[in-house]
Coordinates of C-alpha atoms in Angstrom, one line a residue:
Chain A
M240 CA 0.0 0.0 0.0
T241 CA 2.4 2.6 -1.2
G242 CA 2.5 5.1 -4.0
L243 CA -0.1 7.8 -4.6
W244 CA -3.1 5.5 -4.6
G245 CA -2.0 3.7 -1.5
T246 CA -1.7 7.1 0.1
L247 CA -5.1 8.1 -1.1
L248 CA -6.6 4.9 0.3
F249 CA -4.9 5.5 3.6
S250 CA -6.2 9.1 3.7
L251 CA -9.7 7.8 3.1
L252 CA -9.2 5.2 5.8
I253 CA -8.5 8.1 8.2
A254 CA -11.0 10.7 6.8
L255 CA -14.1 8.4 6.5
P256 CA -14.1 7.0 10.0
A257 CA -13.2 10.5 11.3
T258 CA -16.3 12.0 9.5
A259 CA -18.4 9.1 10.9
L260 CA -17.1 9.7 14.4
A261 CA -17.7 13.5 14.1
A262 CA -21.2 12.8 12.8
L263 CA -22.0 10.3 15.6
V264 CA -21.1 12.9 18.2
G265 CA -21.9 16.1 16.3
V266 CA -25.3 15.4 14.8
P267 CA -27.1 14.4 18.1
L268 CA -25.2 17.2 19.9
A269 CA -26.4 19.7 17.2
Y270 CA -30.0 18.5 17.7
F271 CA -29.7 18.7 21.5
M272 CA -28.2 22.2 21.4
A273 CA -30.8 23.5 18.9
R274 CA -33.6 22.3 21.3
R275 CA -32.4 22.7 24.8
Q276 CA -31.4 25.7 27.0
F277 CA -29.1 25.0 30.0
T278 CA -26.5 26.8 32.0
G279 CA -23.1 26.6 30.5
K280 CA -24.5 26.0 27.1
S281 CA -22.4 28.6 25.4
L282 CA -19.3 27.1 27.0
V283 CA -20.1 23.6 25.7
E284 CA -20.8 25.1 22.3
A285 CA -17.5 27.1 22.3
L286 CA -15.6 23.9 23.1
V287 CA -17.1 22.1 20.1
I288 CA -16.5 25.0 17.7
I289 CA -13.1 26.1 19.0
P290 CA -11.0 23.8 16.7
L291 CA -12.4 25.8 13.8
V292 CA -10.3 28.8 14.8
L293 CA -7.5 27.1 16.8
P294 CA -4.4 26.2 14.9
P295 CA -4.5 22.4 14.3
T296 CA -1.1 22.2 16.0
V297 CA -2.8 23.3 19.2
V298 CA -5.4 20.6 18.8
G299 CA -2.6 18.1 18.2
Y300 CA -0.7 19.3 21.2
V301 CA -3.8 19.1 23.5
L302 CA -4.5 15.5 22.2
I303 CA -0.9 14.5 22.8
M304 CA -0.9 16.0 26.3
M305 CA -4.2 14.2 27.1
F306 CA -3.5 10.8 25.4
G307 CA 0.3 10.4 25.5
R308 CA 1.5 7.3 27.4
R309 CA 2.6 9.5 30.3
S310 CA -0.3 11.9 30.3
L311 CA -3.5 12.5 32.2
L312 CA -5.7 10.0 30.3
G313 CA -3.0 8.1 28.4
E314 CA -1.2 6.8 31.5
P315 CA -4.3 5.0 33.0
I316 CA -5.1 3.6 29.6
A317 CA -1.5 2.3 29.1
N318 CA -1.6 0.8 32.6
L319 CA -5.0 -0.8 32.1
T320 CA -4.1 -2.3 28.8
R321 CA -0.8 -3.6 30.2
D322 CA -2.6 -5.3 33.1
L323 CA -5.3 -6.7 30.9
A324 CA -2.6 -8.1 28.6
T325 CA -0.7 -9.7 31.4
Y326 CA -3.9 -11.4 32.5
F327 CA -5.3 -12.5 29.1
D328 CA -2.7 -12.3 26.4
P329 CA 0.9 -11.4 27.2
Q330 CA 1.7 -11.2 23.5
S331 CA -1.0 -8.6 22.8
D332 CA 0.0 -5.6 20.7
Y333 CA -2.3 -3.5 22.8
A334 CA -0.3 -3.9 26.0
G335 CA 0.7 -0.5 27.2
Y336 CA -1.5 1.1 24.5
G337 CA -0.8 4.7 23.6
L338 CA -2.8 6.7 21.0
L339 CA 0.3 8.3 19.5
F340 CA 1.6 6.9 16.2
T341 CA -1.6 4.9 15.7
P342 CA -4.1 5.4 12.8
E343 CA -6.8 5.6 15.5
G344 CA -5.0 8.7 16.8
G345 CA -5.2 10.2 13.4
V346 CA -8.9 9.5 13.2
L347 CA -9.5 11.2 16.5
A348 CA -7.4 14.2 15.5
A349 CA -9.2 14.6 12.2
A350 CA -12.6 14.1 13.8
V351 CA -12.0 16.9 16.4
V352 CA -10.9 19.3 13.7
A353 CA -13.8 18.3 11.3
M354 CA -16.5 18.4 14.0
P355 CA -17.3 22.1 14.0
L356 CA -17.8 22.2 10.2
L357 CA -20.3 19.3 10.6
Y358 CA -21.9 20.7 13.7
L359 CA -22.7 24.2 12.6
P360 CA -24.8 23.5 9.5
A361 CA -26.5 20.6 11.3
K362 CA -27.4 22.8 14.2
A363 CA -28.7 25.6 11.9
A364 CA -30.9 23.0 10.1
F365 CA -32.3 21.6 13.3
A366 CA -33.0 25.1 14.7
S367 CA -35.0 26.0 11.6
I368 CA -37.4 23.1 11.9
E369 CA -40.8 24.3 13.0
R370 CA -41.5 23.0 16.4
E371 CA -45.1 22.1 15.4
M372 CA -43.8 19.3 13.2
E373 CA -42.1 17.7 16.2
D374 CA -45.1 18.4 18.5
I375 CA -47.5 16.8 16.1
A376 CA -45.3 13.7 16.0
K377 CA -45.2 13.5 19.7
L378 CA -49.0 14.1 19.9
N379 CA -49.3 11.1 17.7
G380 CA -47.4 9.0 20.2
A381 CA -43.9 9.2 18.8
S382 CA -41.1 8.8 21.4
G383 CA -38.2 11.3 21.5
W384 CA -36.0 9.0 19.4
Q385 CA -38.7 8.3 16.9
T386 CA -39.3 12.1 16.6
F387 CA -35.6 12.6 16.0
W388 CA -35.2 9.7 13.5
L389 CA -38.5 10.0 11.6
V390 CA -39.2 13.7 11.7
S391 CA -36.4 16.0 12.7
L392 CA -33.5 14.3 11.0
P393 CA -35.2 13.9 7.6
I394 CA -36.3 17.5 7.6
A395 CA -32.8 18.6 8.5
S396 CA -31.1 16.2 6.2
R397 CA -29.8 18.8 3.8
G398 CA -28.1 20.8 6.5
V399 CA -26.7 17.6 7.9
A400 CA -25.5 16.5 4.4
S401 CA -23.7 19.8 3.8
G402 CA -22.1 19.4 7.2
L403 CA -21.0 15.9 6.3
V404 CA -19.4 17.1 3.0
L405 CA -17.6 20.0 4.7
G406 CA -16.5 17.8 7.6
F407 CA -15.2 15.1 5.3
A408 CA -13.3 17.7 3.2
R409 CA -11.7 19.1 6.3
A410 CA -10.8 15.6 7.7
L411 CA -9.2 14.6 4.4
G412 CA -7.2 17.8 4.3
E413 CA -6.2 17.8 7.9
F414 CA -2.4 18.1 8.4
G415 CA -1.3 19.7 11.7
A416 CA -3.1 17.7 14.3
T417 CA -2.9 14.4 12.5
V418 CA 0.8 14.6 11.7
M419 CA 1.5 15.4 15.4
V420 CA -0.6 12.6 16.7
M421 CA 0.3 10.0 14.1
G422 CA 3.9 10.9 13.7
L423 CA 5.9 9.4 10.7
M424 CA 6.2 5.7 10.5
P425 CA 8.0 4.4 7.5
S426 CA 6.1 1.1 7.7
R427 CA 2.8 2.8 7.0
P428 CA 1.6 5.2 4.3
M429 CA 1.2 8.9 5.1
T430 CA -1.9 10.9 4.5
L431 CA -1.9 13.0 1.3
P432 CA -1.3 16.3 3.1
V433 CA 1.6 14.9 5.1
L434 CA 3.0 13.4 1.8
V435 CA 3.1 16.9 0.3
Y436 CA 4.9 18.3 3.3
S437 CA 7.3 15.4 3.5
Y438 CA 8.3 15.9 -0.2
W439 CA 8.9 19.6 0.4
E440 CA 10.9 18.9 3.5
Q441 CA 13.1 16.4 1.8
G442 CA 14.0 19.0 -0.8
T443 CA 12.0 17.3 -3.6
P444 CA 9.0 19.6 -4.0
S445 CA 8.5 18.6 -7.6
A446 CA 7.6 15.1 -6.4
A447 CA 4.7 16.6 -4.5
I448 CA 2.8 17.6 -7.6
G449 CA 0.9 14.3 -7.7
P450 CA -0.6 14.6 -4.2
V451 CA -1.1 18.3 -4.7
L452 CA -3.2 17.8 -7.9
L453 CA -5.1 14.9 -6.4
L454 CA -6.0 16.9 -3.2
S455 CA -7.0 19.9 -5.3
G456 CA -9.1 17.8 -7.6
I457 CA -10.9 16.1 -4.6
A458 CA -11.4 19.5 -2.9
L459 CA -12.9 20.9 -6.1
L460 CA -15.3 18.0 -6.4
L461 CA -16.4 18.3 -2.8
A462 CA -16.9 22.1 -3.3
I463 CA -19.1 21.4 -6.3
L464 CA -21.0 18.7 -4.4
F465 CA -21.5 21.1 -1.6
N466 CA -22.9 23.8 -3.9
R467 CA -25.2 21.3 -5.7
L468 CA -26.8 20.1 -2.4
P469 CA -30.4 21.4 -2.6
R470 CA -31.0 24.2 -0.1
G471 CA -33.5 23.7 2.6
Chain B
M242 CA 11.3 68.2 34.2
A243 CA 10.0 66.9 31.0
I244 CA 11.1 69.8 29.0
L245 CA 14.4 68.4 27.8
P246 CA 12.9 65.3 25.9
Y247 CA 10.3 67.7 24.5
L248 CA 13.0 70.0 23.1
R249 CA 14.9 67.0 21.7
R250 CA 11.8 65.8 20.0
I251 CA 11.4 69.2 18.3
G252 CA 15.1 69.1 17.5
M253 CA 14.7 65.8 15.7
R254 CA 12.3 67.5 13.4
L255 CA 14.9 69.9 12.2
P256 CA 16.7 67.7 9.7
L257 CA 19.3 70.2 8.4
K258 CA 20.7 70.9 11.9
F259 CA 21.1 67.2 12.7
Q260 CA 22.1 65.7 9.4
S261 CA 25.6 65.0 10.5
V262 CA 24.6 62.8 13.5
P263 CA 24.1 59.6 11.5
A264 CA 27.4 60.1 9.8
V265 CA 29.2 60.4 13.1
V266 CA 27.6 57.2 14.3
V267 CA 28.7 55.3 11.2
V268 CA 32.2 56.5 11.6
M269 CA 32.3 55.5 15.3
V270 CA 31.0 52.1 14.5
A271 CA 33.4 51.5 11.6
F272 CA 36.5 52.5 13.6
N273 CA 35.6 50.9 16.9
P274 CA 37.9 47.9 17.2
F275 CA 35.8 46.3 19.8
A276 CA 32.4 46.3 18.2
S277 CA 32.0 45.5 14.5
A278 CA 28.5 44.4 15.5
E279 CA 27.7 42.3 12.5
P280 CA 24.7 40.1 12.6
I281 CA 25.5 36.5 11.5
T282 CA 22.7 34.2 10.5
V283 CA 23.6 30.6 11.3
S284 CA 21.6 27.6 10.2
V285 CA 22.8 24.9 12.5
A286 CA 22.1 21.2 13.2
I287 CA 19.7 21.1 16.2
S288 CA 21.9 18.7 18.1
L289 CA 24.4 21.6 18.6
K290 CA 21.7 23.8 20.1
P291 CA 22.7 23.6 23.8
A292 CA 26.4 24.2 22.9
L293 CA 25.8 27.2 20.7
Q294 CA 23.3 28.8 23.0
T295 CA 25.9 28.6 25.7
M296 CA 28.4 30.4 23.5
D297 CA 26.0 33.0 22.3
A298 CA 26.2 35.6 25.0
E299 CA 30.0 35.3 25.5
Y300 CA 30.7 35.4 21.8
N301 CA 28.6 38.5 21.5
R302 CA 30.5 40.2 24.3
A303 CA 33.9 39.2 22.9
S304 CA 33.3 40.0 19.2
G305 CA 30.4 42.4 19.2
D306 CA 28.8 40.3 16.5
T307 CA 25.3 39.0 17.1
L308 CA 24.4 35.4 16.3
T309 CA 20.9 34.5 15.0
F310 CA 20.4 30.8 15.0
N311 CA 18.1 28.8 12.9
F312 CA 18.0 25.3 14.4
G313 CA 16.6 22.2 12.6
A314 CA 17.5 18.9 10.9
S315 CA 20.5 19.4 8.7
G316 CA 18.6 18.2 5.7
T317 CA 15.7 20.6 6.3
L318 CA 18.2 23.5 6.7
L319 CA 19.9 22.4 3.5
G320 CA 16.5 22.5 1.7
Q321 CA 15.9 26.0 3.0
I322 CA 19.3 27.2 1.8
K323 CA 18.8 25.7 -1.6
A324 CA 15.5 27.5 -1.8
G325 CA 17.3 30.8 -1.2
A326 CA 17.2 31.3 2.6
P327 CA 19.5 34.3 3.6
V328 CA 22.0 32.3 5.6
D329 CA 25.7 33.3 6.3
L330 CA 26.9 30.1 7.9
F331 CA 25.8 26.5 7.8
I332 CA 26.8 23.9 10.4
S333 CA 25.6 20.4 9.5
A334 CA 25.7 17.2 11.5
A335 CA 27.1 15.3 8.5
D336 CA 29.4 15.8 5.6
K337 CA 26.6 14.9 3.1
Q338 CA 24.7 18.2 3.3
V339 CA 27.8 20.4 3.0
S340 CA 29.0 18.3 0.0
E341 CA 25.7 18.9 -1.6
L342 CA 25.9 22.7 -1.1
I343 CA 29.4 22.6 -2.6
K344 CA 28.2 20.5 -5.5
D345 CA 25.4 23.0 -6.2
G346 CA 27.9 25.8 -6.2
L347 CA 26.4 27.4 -3.0
A348 CA 29.6 27.1 -0.9
D349 CA 33.3 26.8 -1.4
A350 CA 35.1 23.5 -0.6
A351 CA 38.1 25.4 0.6
G352 CA 36.2 27.1 3.5
R353 CA 34.7 24.0 5.1
Q354 CA 35.8 23.0 8.5
V355 CA 35.2 20.1 10.9
I356 CA 34.2 21.7 14.2
A357 CA 33.3 18.7 16.3
R358 CA 32.6 15.0 16.3
G359 CA 30.0 12.9 18.0
R360 CA 28.8 9.4 18.9
L361 CA 25.4 7.7 18.5
A362 CA 23.7 6.3 21.6
L363 CA 20.8 3.9 22.1
I364 CA 18.6 5.4 24.8
V365 CA 15.5 4.2 26.6
P366 CA 13.0 6.0 28.9
A367 CA 14.5 6.1 32.4
K368 CA 11.1 5.1 34.0
Q369 CA 10.6 2.1 31.8
T370 CA 11.1 -1.3 33.2
D371 CA 12.1 -4.4 31.2
T372 CA 14.0 -2.4 28.7
V373 CA 16.6 -3.5 26.2
T374 CA 20.2 -4.0 27.5
S375 CA 22.0 -3.9 24.2
F376 CA 21.7 -2.6 20.7
K377 CA 21.1 -6.1 19.3
E378 CA 18.0 -6.4 21.5
V379 CA 16.1 -3.7 19.6
A380 CA 15.0 -6.6 17.3
T381 CA 13.3 -8.4 20.2
D382 CA 9.8 -7.9 21.6
K383 CA 11.1 -5.6 24.3
V384 CA 11.0 -2.8 21.7
E385 CA 7.6 -2.2 20.2
R386 CA 8.6 1.2 18.8
L387 CA 12.0 2.5 18.0
A388 CA 12.5 6.1 17.1
I389 CA 15.2 7.4 14.8
G390 CA 15.4 10.6 12.7
Q391 CA 14.0 10.6 9.2
P392 CA 17.1 9.3 7.4
K393 CA 16.6 11.6 4.4
T394 CA 16.7 14.9 6.3
V395 CA 18.1 14.0 9.8
P396 CA 21.8 13.0 9.9
A397 CA 21.3 11.2 13.2
G398 CA 18.6 9.1 11.5
D399 CA 20.9 8.4 8.6
Y400 CA 23.7 7.2 10.9
A401 CA 21.1 5.2 12.8
S402 CA 19.7 3.5 9.8
Q403 CA 23.3 2.7 8.6
A404 CA 24.0 1.2 12.0
L405 CA 20.8 -0.9 11.9
A406 CA 21.6 -2.1 8.4
K407 CA 25.2 -3.0 9.2
A408 CA 24.2 -4.8 12.4
D409 CA 21.7 -6.8 10.3
L410 CA 18.7 -5.4 12.3
S411 CA 16.9 -3.4 9.5
A412 CA 14.4 -6.1 8.6
N413 CA 13.6 -6.9 12.2
V414 CA 12.9 -3.3 13.1
A415 CA 11.2 -2.0 9.9
E416 CA 7.7 -2.3 11.5
K417 CA 8.8 -0.6 14.7
L418 CA 10.4 2.5 13.3
V419 CA 9.0 5.9 14.1
Y420 CA 10.7 8.8 12.3
G421 CA 11.4 12.1 14.1
T422 CA 11.7 15.3 12.0
N423 CA 14.9 16.1 13.8
V424 CA 17.0 14.4 16.5
R425 CA 15.5 16.4 19.3
Q426 CA 12.1 15.1 18.5
V427 CA 13.4 11.6 18.7
L428 CA 14.8 12.4 22.1
D429 CA 11.5 13.9 23.2
Y430 CA 9.6 10.7 22.1
V431 CA 11.9 8.7 24.4
V432 CA 11.7 11.2 27.2
R433 CA 7.9 11.0 27.2
G434 CA 7.9 7.2 26.9
E435 CA 6.0 7.2 23.6
V436 CA 8.6 4.9 22.2
D437 CA 10.6 2.1 23.9
A438 CA 14.0 3.1 22.6
G439 CA 15.6 5.7 20.3
L440 CA 18.9 6.4 18.6
V441 CA 20.2 9.9 19.2
Y442 CA 23.6 11.5 19.7
A443 CA 25.3 10.9 23.0
T444 CA 25.2 14.6 23.5
D445 CA 21.4 14.7 23.3
A446 CA 21.2 11.9 25.8
K447 CA 23.5 13.9 28.1
E448 CA 21.3 16.9 27.7
A449 CA 18.2 14.9 28.7
G450 CA 19.9 14.0 32.0
E451 CA 17.8 11.8 34.3
T452 CA 14.9 11.3 32.0
V453 CA 16.6 8.8 29.7
K454 CA 19.0 6.0 30.2
V455 CA 21.9 5.3 27.8
V456 CA 21.9 1.6 27.0
E457 CA 24.9 1.6 24.7
L458 CA 27.1 3.9 22.7
I459 CA 26.9 2.6 19.1
D460 CA 30.0 1.2 17.6
P461 CA 31.3 3.9 15.3
S462 CA 32.4 1.4 12.7
L463 CA 28.7 0.7 12.0
H464 CA 28.1 4.1 10.4
D465 CA 29.9 7.0 8.7
P466 CA 32.0 9.1 11.1
I467 CA 29.8 11.6 12.8
I468 CA 31.3 15.0 12.0
Y469 CA 29.9 18.5 12.4
R470 CA 30.9 20.6 9.4
A471 CA 30.7 24.3 9.1
V472 CA 30.8 26.2 5.8
V473 CA 30.3 29.8 4.9
L474 CA 27.8 30.3 2.1
K475 CA 28.9 32.0 -1.1
D476 CA 26.0 34.4 -0.9
A477 CA 26.7 35.3 2.8
A478 CA 26.0 38.9 3.5
H479 CA 28.5 38.8 6.4
R480 CA 31.2 36.5 5.1
A481 CA 34.1 37.8 7.2
A482 CA 32.0 37.7 10.4
A483 CA 30.9 34.1 9.6
E484 CA 34.5 33.1 9.1
R485 CA 35.4 34.7 12.4
F486 CA 32.8 32.6 14.2
I487 CA 34.3 29.4 12.6
T488 CA 37.7 30.5 14.0
Y489 CA 36.1 30.9 17.4
L490 CA 34.5 27.5 17.2
L491 CA 37.9 26.0 16.5
S492 CA 39.6 28.0 19.2
D493 CA 40.3 26.7 22.7
A494 CA 37.3 28.6 24.1
G495 CA 34.9 27.3 21.5
Q496 CA 36.2 23.7 21.7
R497 CA 35.9 23.9 25.5
V498 CA 32.2 24.6 25.4
L499 CA 31.7 21.9 22.8
S500 CA 33.6 19.4 25.0
E501 CA 31.6 20.4 28.1
K502 CA 28.4 19.6 26.2
G503 CA 29.9 16.1 25.3
F504 CA 31.1 16.6 21.8
D505 CA 34.4 15.1 20.8
P506 CA 37.2 17.5 19.6
A507 CA 37.3 18.6 16.0
T508 CA 40.9 17.4 15.8
A509 CA 40.4 13.9 17.0
A510 CA 41.6 11.2 14.7
P511 CA 38.6 9.4 13.1
Q512 CA 37.8 6.3 15.2
T513 CA 38.2 3.1 13.3
T514 CA 37.5 0.5 15.9
A515 CA 35.8 0.7 19.3
P516 CA 34.4 -1.7 21.8
T517 CA 30.8 -2.6 21.1
T518 CA 29.7 -1.7 24.5
V519 CA 31.1 1.4 26.3
P520 CA 29.8 2.4 29.7
A521 CA 27.4 5.3 29.6
R522 CA 28.9 8.6 30.4

């Protein structure tokens, strides 16, 4: 899995799960935030949106400080996996697990950065739904979940779809946070943006033309797709 | 009272009356034997950072010249220079980058100097238990991740991959390798326990102090000699000042600082044979 296509495949293997993860958290959160008022709401919202304006390197730094093997969350995770491995399978690759240098780490980093782009259009779409529609569904006996799945989400689907397109584009193009968390392992492909930087750093910028054209082409397609999505 | 600065400010606005002032300053600077005050831009291998930062203030006092450092992996710095970075002096952690500059006509072969030598060390996180006890053991299950510099841009990584190849370990560690974008990042990965072992310069290990443990100094016959080469660039804006700094680096004072930081002297004969295991410094 090397070369330009291997790199593209690997990039998709990071960006698609990252978009899915961001959607899994972002869409219900957007619905919740569009419907509920509570103290500290603006703080929660700010935390979700902040990766949009923070340099990705700061996101990467925060993730490393949280999930590194010697860090706040990373150390208990490493210890737990080590203990579990001693008990069940001493040969396990997950003994002393750390998020750094793993593709999962890249997925998490890309998801955090992509989340605001997914969250904002989704929230706007949920907020614009007339409350009567949901009230009618509830009057007809629909549960909260049923109302969400069968009424709110279908009505807001365009907003959610544009969020998915934007979030995926961002996840695919993410560089700073993913490169910090995933590092560079020669035994594994890089993502396309990292490949561009790596060619530049090695003093062979002309070799980067392939990934540059490919990324630009994909971005163009996604931009067209975004514009073609019917407006709600 | 505040009247004097006020008058001065008005005075400054009378150009004719004060035109001769800048000229006087220029003359004073030019004829002052103690302060030529030239700014020198030095692109330098990041492993030399502690040593050069130690020299910085003293050199400035002694020569009047100010040093501006640009630290990074030698290969990255080379790329910047080739792309036209305004650099006076380049100090690389290997001969390769300097040779390439000379080949490209960006520096003169005549002016290059070896300013220090180094050793490669296998290090492990100090806190880690059940670590490797020798270089050969990096091939075993004790090492899940081994950090080295990106061989194409980081000389320490180039030496490391030469040593791994020559010790017949390359195939066994291929899956475990993590590349650092410079040797200090490799060190940091080990310090923070993100990797189980790393190959850095002995000087980096020394700098990290208690946080890492040196397992073994790598046999120098396994890789090209580690030499730090300085060369003045052809396009240097401050050529003479850059040459003066090289002279300082080779002087007793300069070599003393380098030696305090763990570098071997520039004049040492290249090591041909050495014991495989040398006790950590």
